[in-house]
Coordinates of C-alpha atoms in Angstrom, one line a residue:
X288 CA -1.9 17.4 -3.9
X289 CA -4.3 19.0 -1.6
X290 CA -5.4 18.4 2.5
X291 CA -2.2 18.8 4.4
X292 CA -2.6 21.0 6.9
X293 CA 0.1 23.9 8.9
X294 CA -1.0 22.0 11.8
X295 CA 0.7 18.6 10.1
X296 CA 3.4 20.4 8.8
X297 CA 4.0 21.3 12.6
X298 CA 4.1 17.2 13.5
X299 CA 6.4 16.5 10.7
X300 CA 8.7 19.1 11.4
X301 CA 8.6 17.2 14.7
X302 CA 9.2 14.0 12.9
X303 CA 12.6 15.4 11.9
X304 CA 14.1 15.8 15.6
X305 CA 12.6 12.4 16.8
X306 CA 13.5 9.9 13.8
X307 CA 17.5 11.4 14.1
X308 CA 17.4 10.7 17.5
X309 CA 15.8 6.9 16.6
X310 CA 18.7 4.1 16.9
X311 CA 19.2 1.3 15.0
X312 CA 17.2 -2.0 15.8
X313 CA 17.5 -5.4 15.2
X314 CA 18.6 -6.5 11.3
X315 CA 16.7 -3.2 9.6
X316 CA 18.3 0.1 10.2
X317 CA 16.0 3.2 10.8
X318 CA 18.2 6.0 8.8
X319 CA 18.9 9.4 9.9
X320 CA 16.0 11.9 8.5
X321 CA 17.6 14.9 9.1
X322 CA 16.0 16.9 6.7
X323 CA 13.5 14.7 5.5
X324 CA 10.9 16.9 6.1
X325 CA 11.7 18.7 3.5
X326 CA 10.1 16.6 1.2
X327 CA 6.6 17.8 2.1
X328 CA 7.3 21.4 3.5
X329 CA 6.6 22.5 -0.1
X330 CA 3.8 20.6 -0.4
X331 CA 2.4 21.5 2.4
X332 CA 2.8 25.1 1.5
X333 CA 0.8 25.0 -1.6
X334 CA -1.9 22.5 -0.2
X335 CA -2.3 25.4 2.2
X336 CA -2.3 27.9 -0.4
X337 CA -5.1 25.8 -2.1
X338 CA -7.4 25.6 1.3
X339 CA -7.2 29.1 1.5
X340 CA -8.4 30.0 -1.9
X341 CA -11.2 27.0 -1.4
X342 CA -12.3 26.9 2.2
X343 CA -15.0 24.3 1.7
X344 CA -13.1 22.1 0.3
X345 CA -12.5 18.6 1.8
X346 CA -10.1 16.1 1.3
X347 CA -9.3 12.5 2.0
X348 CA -6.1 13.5 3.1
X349 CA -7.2 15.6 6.0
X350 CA -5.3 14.1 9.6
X351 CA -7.9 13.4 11.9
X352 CA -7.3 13.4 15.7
X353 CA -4.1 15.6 15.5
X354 CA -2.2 15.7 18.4
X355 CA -2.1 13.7 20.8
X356 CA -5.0 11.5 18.8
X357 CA -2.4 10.7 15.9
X358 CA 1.3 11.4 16.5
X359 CA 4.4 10.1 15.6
X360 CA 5.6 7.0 18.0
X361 CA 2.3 7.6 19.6
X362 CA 3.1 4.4 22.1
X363 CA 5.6 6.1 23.4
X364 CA 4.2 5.7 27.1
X365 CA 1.7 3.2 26.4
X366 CA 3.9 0.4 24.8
X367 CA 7.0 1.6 24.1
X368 CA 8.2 -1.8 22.4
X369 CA 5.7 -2.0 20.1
X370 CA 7.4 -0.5 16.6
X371 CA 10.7 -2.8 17.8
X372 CA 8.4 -6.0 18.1
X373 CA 7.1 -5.4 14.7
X374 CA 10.0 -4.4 12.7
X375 CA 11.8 -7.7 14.6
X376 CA 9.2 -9.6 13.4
X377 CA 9.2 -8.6 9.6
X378 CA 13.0 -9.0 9.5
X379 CA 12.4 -12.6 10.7
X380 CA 9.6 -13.4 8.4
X381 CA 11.0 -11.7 4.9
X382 CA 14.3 -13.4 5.6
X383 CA 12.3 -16.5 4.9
X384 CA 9.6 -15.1 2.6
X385 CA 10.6 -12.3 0.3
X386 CA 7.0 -12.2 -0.9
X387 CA 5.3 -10.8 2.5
X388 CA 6.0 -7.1 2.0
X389 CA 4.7 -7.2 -1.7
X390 CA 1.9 -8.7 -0.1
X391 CA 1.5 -6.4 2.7
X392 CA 1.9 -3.4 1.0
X393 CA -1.2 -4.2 -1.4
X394 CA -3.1 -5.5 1.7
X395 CA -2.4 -1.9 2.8
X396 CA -3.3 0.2 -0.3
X397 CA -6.5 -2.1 -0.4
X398 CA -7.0 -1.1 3.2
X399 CA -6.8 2.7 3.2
X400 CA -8.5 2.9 -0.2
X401 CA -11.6 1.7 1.6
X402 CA -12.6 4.3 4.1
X403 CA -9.4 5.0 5.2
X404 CA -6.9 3.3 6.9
X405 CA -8.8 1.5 9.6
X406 CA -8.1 -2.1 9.1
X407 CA -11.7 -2.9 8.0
X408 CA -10.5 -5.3 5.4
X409 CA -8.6 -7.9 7.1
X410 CA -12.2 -8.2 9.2
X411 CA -14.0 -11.4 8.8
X412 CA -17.0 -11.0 10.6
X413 CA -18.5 -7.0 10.0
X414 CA -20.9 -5.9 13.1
X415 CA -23.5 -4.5 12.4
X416 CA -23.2 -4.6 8.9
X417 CA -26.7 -5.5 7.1
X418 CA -25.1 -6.9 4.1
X419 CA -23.0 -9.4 6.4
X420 CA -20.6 -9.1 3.8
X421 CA -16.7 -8.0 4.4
X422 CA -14.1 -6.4 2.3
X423 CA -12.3 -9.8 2.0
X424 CA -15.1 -10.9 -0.4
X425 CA -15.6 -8.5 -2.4
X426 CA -13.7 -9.2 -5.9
X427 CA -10.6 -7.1 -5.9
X428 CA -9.8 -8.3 -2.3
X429 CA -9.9 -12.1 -3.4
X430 CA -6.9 -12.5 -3.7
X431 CA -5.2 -10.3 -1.2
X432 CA -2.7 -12.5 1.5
X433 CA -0.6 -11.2 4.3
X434 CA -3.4 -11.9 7.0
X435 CA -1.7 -14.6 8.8
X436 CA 1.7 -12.1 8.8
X437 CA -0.6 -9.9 10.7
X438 CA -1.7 -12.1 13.2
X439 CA 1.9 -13.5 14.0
X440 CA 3.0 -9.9 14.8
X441 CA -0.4 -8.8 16.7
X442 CA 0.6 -12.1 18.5
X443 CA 3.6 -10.9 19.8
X444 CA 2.2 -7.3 20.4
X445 CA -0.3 -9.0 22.5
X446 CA 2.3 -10.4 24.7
X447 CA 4.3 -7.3 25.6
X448 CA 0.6 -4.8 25.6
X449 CA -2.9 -6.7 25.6
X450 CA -5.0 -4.5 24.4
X451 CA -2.9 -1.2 23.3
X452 CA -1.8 -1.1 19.3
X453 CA -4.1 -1.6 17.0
X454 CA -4.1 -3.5 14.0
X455 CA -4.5 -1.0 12.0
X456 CA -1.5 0.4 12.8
X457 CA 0.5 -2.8 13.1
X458 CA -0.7 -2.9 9.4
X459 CA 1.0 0.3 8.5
X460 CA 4.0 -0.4 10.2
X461 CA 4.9 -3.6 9.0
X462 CA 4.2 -2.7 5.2
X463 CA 6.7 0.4 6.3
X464 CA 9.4 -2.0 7.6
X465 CA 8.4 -4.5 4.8
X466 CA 9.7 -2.1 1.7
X467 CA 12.2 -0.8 3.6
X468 CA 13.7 -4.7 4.2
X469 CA 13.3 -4.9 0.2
X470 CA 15.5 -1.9 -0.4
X471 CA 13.1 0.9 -0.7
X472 CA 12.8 4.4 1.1
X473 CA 12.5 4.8 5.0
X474 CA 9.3 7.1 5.2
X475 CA 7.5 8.1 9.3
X476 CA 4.2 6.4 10.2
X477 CA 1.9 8.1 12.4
X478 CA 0.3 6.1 14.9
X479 CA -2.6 6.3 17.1
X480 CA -5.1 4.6 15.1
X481 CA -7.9 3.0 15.7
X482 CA -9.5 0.0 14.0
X483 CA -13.0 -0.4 12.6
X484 CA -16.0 -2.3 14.1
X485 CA -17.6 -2.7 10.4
X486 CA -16.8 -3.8 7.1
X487 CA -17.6 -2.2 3.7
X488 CA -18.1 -4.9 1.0
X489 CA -20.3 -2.7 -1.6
X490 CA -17.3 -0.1 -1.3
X491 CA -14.4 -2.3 -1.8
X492 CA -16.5 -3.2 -4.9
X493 CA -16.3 0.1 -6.8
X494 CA -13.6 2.0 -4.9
X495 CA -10.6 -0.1 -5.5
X496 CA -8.8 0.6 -9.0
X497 CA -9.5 -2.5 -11.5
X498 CA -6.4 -3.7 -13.1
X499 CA -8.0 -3.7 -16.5
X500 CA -9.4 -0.2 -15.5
X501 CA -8.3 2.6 -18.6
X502 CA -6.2 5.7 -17.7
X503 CA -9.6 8.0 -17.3
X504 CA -10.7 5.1 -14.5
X505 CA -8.0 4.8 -13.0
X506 CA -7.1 8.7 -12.6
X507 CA -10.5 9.3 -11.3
X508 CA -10.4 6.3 -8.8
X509 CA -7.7 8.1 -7.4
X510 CA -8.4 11.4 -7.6
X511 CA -11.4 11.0 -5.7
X512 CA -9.2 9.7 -2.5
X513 CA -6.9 13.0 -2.9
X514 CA -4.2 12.0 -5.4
X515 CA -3.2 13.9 -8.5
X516 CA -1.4 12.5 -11.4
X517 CA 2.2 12.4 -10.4
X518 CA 1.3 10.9 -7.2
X519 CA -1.0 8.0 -8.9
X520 CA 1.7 7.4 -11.0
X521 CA 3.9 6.7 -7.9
X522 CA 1.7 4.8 -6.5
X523 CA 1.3 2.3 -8.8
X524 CA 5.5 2.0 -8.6
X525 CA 4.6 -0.3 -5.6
X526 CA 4.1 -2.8 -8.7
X527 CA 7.9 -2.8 -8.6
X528 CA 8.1 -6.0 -6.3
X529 CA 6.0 -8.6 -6.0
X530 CA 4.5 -11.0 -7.9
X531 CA 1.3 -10.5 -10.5
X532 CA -1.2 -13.5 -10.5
X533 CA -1.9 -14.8 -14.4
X534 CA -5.7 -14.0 -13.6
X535 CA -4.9 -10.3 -13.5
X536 CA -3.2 -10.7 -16.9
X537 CA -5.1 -13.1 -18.9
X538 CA -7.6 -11.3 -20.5
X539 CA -4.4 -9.6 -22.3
X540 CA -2.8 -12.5 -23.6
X541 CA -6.1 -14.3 -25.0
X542 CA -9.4 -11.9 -24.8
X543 CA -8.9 -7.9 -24.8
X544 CA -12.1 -6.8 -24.4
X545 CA -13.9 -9.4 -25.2
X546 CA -12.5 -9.7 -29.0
X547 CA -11.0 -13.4 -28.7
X548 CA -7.6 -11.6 -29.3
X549 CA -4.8 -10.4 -27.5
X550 CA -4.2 -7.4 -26.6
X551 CA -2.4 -5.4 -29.4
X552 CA -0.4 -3.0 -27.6
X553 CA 1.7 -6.0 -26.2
X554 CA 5.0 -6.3 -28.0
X555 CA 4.7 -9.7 -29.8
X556 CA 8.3 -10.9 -28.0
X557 CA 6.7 -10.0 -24.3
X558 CA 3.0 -11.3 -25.4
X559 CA 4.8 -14.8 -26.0
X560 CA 6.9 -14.7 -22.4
X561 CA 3.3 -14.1 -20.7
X562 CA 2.3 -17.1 -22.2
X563 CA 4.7 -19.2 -21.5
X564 CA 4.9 -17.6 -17.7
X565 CA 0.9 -18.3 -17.7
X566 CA 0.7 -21.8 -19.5
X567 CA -1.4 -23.1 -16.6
X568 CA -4.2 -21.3 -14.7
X569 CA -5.5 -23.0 -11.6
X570 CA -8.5 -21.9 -9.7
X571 CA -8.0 -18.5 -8.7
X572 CA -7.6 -18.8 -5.0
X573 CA -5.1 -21.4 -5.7
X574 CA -3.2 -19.0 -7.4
X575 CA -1.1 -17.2 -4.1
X576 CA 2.6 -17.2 -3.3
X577 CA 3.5 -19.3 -0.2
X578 CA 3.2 -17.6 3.4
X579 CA 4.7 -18.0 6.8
X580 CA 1.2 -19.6 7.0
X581 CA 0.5 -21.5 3.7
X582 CA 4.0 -22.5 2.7
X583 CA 2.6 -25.5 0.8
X584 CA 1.0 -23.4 -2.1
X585 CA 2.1 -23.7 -5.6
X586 CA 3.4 -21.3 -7.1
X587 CA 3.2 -22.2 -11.1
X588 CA 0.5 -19.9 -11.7
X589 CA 2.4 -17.2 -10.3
X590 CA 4.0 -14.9 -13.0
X591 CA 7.4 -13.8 -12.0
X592 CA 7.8 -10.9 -14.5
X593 CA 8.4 -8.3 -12.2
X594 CA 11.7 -9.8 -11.6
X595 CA 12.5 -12.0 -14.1
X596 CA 12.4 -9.8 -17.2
X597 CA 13.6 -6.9 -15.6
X598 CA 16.6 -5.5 -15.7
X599 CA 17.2 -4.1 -12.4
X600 CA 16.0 -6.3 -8.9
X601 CA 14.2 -5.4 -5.9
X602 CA 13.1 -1.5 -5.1
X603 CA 13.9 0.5 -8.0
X604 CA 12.8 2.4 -10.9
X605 CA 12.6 -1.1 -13.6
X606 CA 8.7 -0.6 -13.5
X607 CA 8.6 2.4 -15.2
X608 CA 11.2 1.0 -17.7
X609 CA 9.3 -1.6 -18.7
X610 CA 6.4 0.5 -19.0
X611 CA 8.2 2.9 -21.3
X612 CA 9.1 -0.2 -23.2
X613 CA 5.1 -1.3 -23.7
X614 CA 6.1 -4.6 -21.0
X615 CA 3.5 -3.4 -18.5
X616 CA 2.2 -6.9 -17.1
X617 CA -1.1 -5.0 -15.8
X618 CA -3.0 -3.1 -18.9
X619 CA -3.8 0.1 -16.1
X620 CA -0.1 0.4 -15.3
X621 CA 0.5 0.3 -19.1
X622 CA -1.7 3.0 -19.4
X623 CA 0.1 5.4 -17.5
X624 CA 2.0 5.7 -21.0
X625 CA -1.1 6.2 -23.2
X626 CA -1.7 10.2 -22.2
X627 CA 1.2 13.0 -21.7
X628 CA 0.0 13.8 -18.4
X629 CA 1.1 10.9 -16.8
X630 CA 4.0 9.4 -19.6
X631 CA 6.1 12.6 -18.1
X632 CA 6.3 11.3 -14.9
X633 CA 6.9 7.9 -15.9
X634 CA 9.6 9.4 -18.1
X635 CA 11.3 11.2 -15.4
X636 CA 11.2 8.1 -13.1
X637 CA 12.0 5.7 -15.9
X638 CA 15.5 7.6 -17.1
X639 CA 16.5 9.3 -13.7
X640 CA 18.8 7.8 -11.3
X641 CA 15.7 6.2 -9.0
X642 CA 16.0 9.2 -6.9
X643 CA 13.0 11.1 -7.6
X644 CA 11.3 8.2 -7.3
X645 CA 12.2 6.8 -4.4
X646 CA 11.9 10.4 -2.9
X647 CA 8.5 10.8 -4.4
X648 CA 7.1 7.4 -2.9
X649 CA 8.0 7.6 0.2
X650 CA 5.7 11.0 0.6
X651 CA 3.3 9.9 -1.3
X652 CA 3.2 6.8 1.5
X653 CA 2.7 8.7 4.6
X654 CA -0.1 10.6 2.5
X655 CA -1.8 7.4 2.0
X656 CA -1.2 6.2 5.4
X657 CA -3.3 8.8 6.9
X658 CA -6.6 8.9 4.7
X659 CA -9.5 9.2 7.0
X660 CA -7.8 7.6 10.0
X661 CA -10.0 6.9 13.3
X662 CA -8.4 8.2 16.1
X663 CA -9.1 9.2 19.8
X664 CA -12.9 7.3 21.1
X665 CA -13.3 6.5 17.0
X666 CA -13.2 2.6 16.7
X667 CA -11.6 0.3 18.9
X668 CA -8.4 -1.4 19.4
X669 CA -9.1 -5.3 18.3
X670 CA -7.2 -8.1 19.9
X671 CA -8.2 -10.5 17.0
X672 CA -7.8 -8.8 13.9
X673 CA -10.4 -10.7 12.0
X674 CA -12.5 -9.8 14.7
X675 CA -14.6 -6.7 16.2
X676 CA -14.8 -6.9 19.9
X677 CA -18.4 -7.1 20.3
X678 CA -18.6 -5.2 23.7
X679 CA -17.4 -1.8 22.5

């Protein structure tokens, strides 16, 4: 892991002394991180060892805007509310809909895997953009969903600070609150970012991992945003909640690379539950979970595996169980098993106590959470989120 700078380790040392001093809100409890910056100190240490021995070296993990540009509870003075409003509103909405922070999360990832994390892909209309395509209609974004989440909460930011948090950053803050409402790790998110006025369709294209992508793709995919092996390998933990759409799965089950057969590294016993999970395959877009929005959708194209034939529930280490045991529902998660350099890790994950894992993920988060941020005169803060404001 490479791009962290002393001058971050400096904020998240400062992280430390504001998060213990953070009190409970509403129905999720912020924990106590006393001492949680010790789980990139280290890190930090040998990504500044790294810089010095290669000085030209960039990364996509570099914190733009540091300071005062990009700071911990950055609304502090501006709109102090603003992270209470939005973890308020998550609680409300996943007590209703356990699917939105599933959804959010890979809305997120999606996101900041596209030129950073700048909310260019919940845009609808790109200025200035000659294509006049967005991110939203670009392939692997097809079937992304959480939008309507976003605008209920930018809603109520609206109300209590016109004008002041981006949606980037309500983005980021709301997946946050989202895992840790599902039982998984309390991480810091910077704030202070701004949104994008354009839209990258060609990038979305060939930048976000393919689910049917081999171990080499997939590595290099995320190598190229900063991320070494471990760290792609707890990445694609998120996979631990959530539901998997058949389309993502059925080339598996019927057509492996275009041979007409399955594919052979499925156990025969988990091949046949696919099936039967996948019997009917509706039009792809008709394929979503139901939303606060869309609570109407059907959901029997929807395969439940993630819970349903694992043995643990909710935020844990199951994924990597399953992967050990070959019942990986995505063939690039099952991957991770076919080369040492990343079975280890899922070994360690898989037999440990969750732990290391849990640990792991949430530093690996706040890495992503920061790739190529705008910050300070950068972008603009939308009021619409599908929408640029066409003055700036």
């Amino acid at each position: 892991m490479r791009g962290l700078s002393i001058g971050a380790a400096s904020v998240l040392l400062r992280i430390a002394v504001v998060i213990s001093l953070k009190r409970s809100i509403n129905e999720v409890k912020v924990p106590s991180c006393d001492g949680f910056h010790n789980i990139y100190l280290d890190n930090i240490e040998e990504d500044q060892e790294e810089e010095e021995d290669d000085e030209e070296t960039t990364t996509a993990t570099t914190i733009t805007g540091r300071g005062n540009d990009h700071d911990y509870d950055f609304y502090r003075n501006t709109c102090p509310q603003a992270e209470t409003i939005v973890r308020s509103k998550m609680a409300q909405i996943v007590s209703r809909h356990n699917d939105v922070p599933a959804a959010l999360l890979r809305l997120f990832f999606h996101d900041c895997f596209v030129k950073g994390c700048d909310a260019s892909v919940i845009l609808t209309d790109s200025k200035g953009e000659r294509s006049n395509f967005t991110e939203r209609q670009a392939v692997p974004n097809r079937t992304l969903k959480g939008f309507d989440i976003l605008d209920l909460i930018k809603e109520e930011v609206e109300k209590a600070c016109p004008g002041v948090v981006s949606c980037a950053d309500i983005l980021a803050l709301a997946t946050r609150d989202g895992i840790l409402l599902v039982g998984g790790p309390f991480y810091p998110v910077f704030t202070g970012r701004r949104d994008s006025i354009h839209s990258y369709f060609n990038e979305a294209v060939v930048e976000i991992p393919n689910p049917d992508g081999n171990l080499s793709e997939t590595l290099h995919l995320f190598g190229l945003k900063g991320f070494d092996e471990r760290e792609t390998v707890t990445l694609l933990g998120a996979h631990n909640i959530g539901k998997i759409s058949c389309e993502f799965i059925q080339n598996r089950l019927y057509n492996f690379l275009a041979t007409g057969q399955p594919d052979p590294s499925v156990p025969l016993d988990f091949l046949n539950e696919m099936r039967i999970n996948c019997q009917e395959i509706r039009d792809s877009r008709n394929g979503l979970s139901p939303t606060a929005a869309n609570p109407s959708i059907s959901e029997s194209t929807i395969f439940r595996g993630l819970t349903s034939i694992s043995s643990g529930a909710g935020f844990d280490n199951h994924f990597y169980q399953n992967l050990v045991r070959g019942r990986g529902l995505l063939f690039s998660d099952q991957q991770l098993m076919a080369d040492e350099k990343t079975a280890r890790y899922v070994r360690d994950y898989a037999f440990g106590d969750g732990s290391a894992f849990r640990t792991d993920f949430a530093r690996v988060m706040v890495k992503i959470s920061i790739l190529n941020v705008l910050t300070g005169f950068q972008g603009q803060v939308r009021t619409n989120c599908s929408l640029p404001l066409y003055g700036s």
